[in-house]
Coordinates of C-alpha atoms in Angstrom, one line a residue:
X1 CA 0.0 0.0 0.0
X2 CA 1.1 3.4 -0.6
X3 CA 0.8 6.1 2.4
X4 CA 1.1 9.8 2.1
X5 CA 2.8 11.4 5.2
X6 CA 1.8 14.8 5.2
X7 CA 3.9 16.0 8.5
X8 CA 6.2 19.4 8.9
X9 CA 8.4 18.4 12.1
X10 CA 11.1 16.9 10.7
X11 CA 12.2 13.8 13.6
X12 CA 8.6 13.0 13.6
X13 CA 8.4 12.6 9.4
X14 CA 11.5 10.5 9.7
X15 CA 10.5 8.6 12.3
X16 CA 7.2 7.3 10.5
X17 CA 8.4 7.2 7.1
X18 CA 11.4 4.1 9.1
X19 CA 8.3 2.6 10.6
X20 CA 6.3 1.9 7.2
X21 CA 8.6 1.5 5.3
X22 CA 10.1 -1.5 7.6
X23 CA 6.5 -2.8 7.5
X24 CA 6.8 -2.9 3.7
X25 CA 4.5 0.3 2.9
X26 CA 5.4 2.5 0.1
X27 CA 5.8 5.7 1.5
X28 CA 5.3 9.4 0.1
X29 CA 6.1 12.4 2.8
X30 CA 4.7 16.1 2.0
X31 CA 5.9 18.5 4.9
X32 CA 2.6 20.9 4.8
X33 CA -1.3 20.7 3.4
X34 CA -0.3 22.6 0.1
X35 CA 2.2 20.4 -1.1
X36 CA 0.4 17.4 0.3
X37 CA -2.4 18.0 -1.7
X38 CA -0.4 18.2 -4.8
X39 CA 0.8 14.5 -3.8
X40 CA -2.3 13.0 -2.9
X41 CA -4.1 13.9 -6.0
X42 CA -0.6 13.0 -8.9
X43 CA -0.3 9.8 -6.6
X44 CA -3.8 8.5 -5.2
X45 CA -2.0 7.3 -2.2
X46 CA -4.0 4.2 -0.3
X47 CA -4.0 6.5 3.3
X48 CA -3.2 9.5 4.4
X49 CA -1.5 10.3 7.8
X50 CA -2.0 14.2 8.2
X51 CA -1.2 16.7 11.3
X52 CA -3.9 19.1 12.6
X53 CA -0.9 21.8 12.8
X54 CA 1.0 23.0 9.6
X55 CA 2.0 25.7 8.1
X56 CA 0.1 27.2 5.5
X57 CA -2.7 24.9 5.1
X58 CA -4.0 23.2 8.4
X59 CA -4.8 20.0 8.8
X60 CA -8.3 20.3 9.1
X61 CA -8.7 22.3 5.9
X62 CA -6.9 19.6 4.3
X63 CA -9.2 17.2 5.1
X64 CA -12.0 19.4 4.2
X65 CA -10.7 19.7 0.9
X66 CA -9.9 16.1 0.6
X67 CA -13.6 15.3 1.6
X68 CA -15.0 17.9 -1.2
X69 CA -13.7 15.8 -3.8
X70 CA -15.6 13.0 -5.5
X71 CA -12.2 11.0 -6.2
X72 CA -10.8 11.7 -3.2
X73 CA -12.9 11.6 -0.8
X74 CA -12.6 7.3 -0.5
X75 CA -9.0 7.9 0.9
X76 CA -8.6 7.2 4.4
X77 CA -6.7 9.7 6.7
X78 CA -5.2 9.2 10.1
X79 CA -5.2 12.5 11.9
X80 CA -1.6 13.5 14.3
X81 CA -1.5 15.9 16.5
X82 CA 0.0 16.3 19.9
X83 CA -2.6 18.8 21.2
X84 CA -4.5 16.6 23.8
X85 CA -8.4 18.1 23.8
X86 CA -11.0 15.8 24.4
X87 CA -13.1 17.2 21.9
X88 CA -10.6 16.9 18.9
X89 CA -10.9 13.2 18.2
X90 CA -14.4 12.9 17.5
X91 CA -14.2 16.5 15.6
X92 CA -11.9 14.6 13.4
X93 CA -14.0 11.8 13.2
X94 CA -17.5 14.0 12.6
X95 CA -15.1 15.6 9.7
X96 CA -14.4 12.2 7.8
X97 CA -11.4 11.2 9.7
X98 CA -10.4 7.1 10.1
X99 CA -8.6 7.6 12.6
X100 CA -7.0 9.8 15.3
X101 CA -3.1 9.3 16.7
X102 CA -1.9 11.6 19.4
X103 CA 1.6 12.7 20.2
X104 CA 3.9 11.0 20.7
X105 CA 2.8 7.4 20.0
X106 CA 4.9 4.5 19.4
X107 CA 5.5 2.7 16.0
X108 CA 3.1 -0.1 17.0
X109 CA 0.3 2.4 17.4
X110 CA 1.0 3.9 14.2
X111 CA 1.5 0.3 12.2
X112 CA -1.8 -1.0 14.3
X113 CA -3.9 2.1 13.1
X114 CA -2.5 2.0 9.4
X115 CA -3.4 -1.3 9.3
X116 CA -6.8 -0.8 10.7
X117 CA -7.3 1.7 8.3
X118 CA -6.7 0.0 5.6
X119 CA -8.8 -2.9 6.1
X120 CA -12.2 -0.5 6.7
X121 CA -11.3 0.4 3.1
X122 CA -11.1 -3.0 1.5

């Protein structure tokens, strides 16, 4: 499967693009919404992880614009953040996310939701 990391801090980027790629995903990193976007829709990636905080772009209007589009839309996304609100997750949820990972979480958290993920979709 291909997964689009769409993630600005760089320890955290390199940290999950290790972690799939070990797992044997195919993985595509974009470090704000703009660019991610360009990705998403010259690749058609499997899943999406995407932080709530970039530059530019935020996270949640990246998802918004994801969810506008008919031939997007399908794609999964698993939203980061480290901001801790108990409201956020199901916000994320309500706004078409698949999942929700908060900072920091460990690579079997992240390979357990991406596989999650994309299983729902199949």
């Amino acid at each position: 499967a291909k997964i689009l990391v769409i993630e600005n801090e760089p320890n955290i980027q390199k940290m999950i693009e290790v972690n799939l790629a070990a797992s044997g995903y195919e993985v595509l990193v974009a470090p704000d919404g703009e660019l991610g976007l360009a990705v998403v829709q010259q690749e058609y990636p499997d899943l999406i992880l995407l932080d709530l905080r970039l530059p530019g772009i935020s996270g949640w209007d990246v998802l918004a614009s994801l969810k506008d589009r008919q031939k997007l839309r399908e794609i999964p996304v698993i939203m980061m953040t480290a901001s801790a609100q108990d409201d956020q997750e199901e916000k994320a949820r309500l706004a078409g996310a698949a999942g929700y990972l908060l900072k920091p979480f460990t690579a079997d958290e992240l390979i357990l939701n991406v596989k999650q993920s994309l299983e729902k979709r199949r």
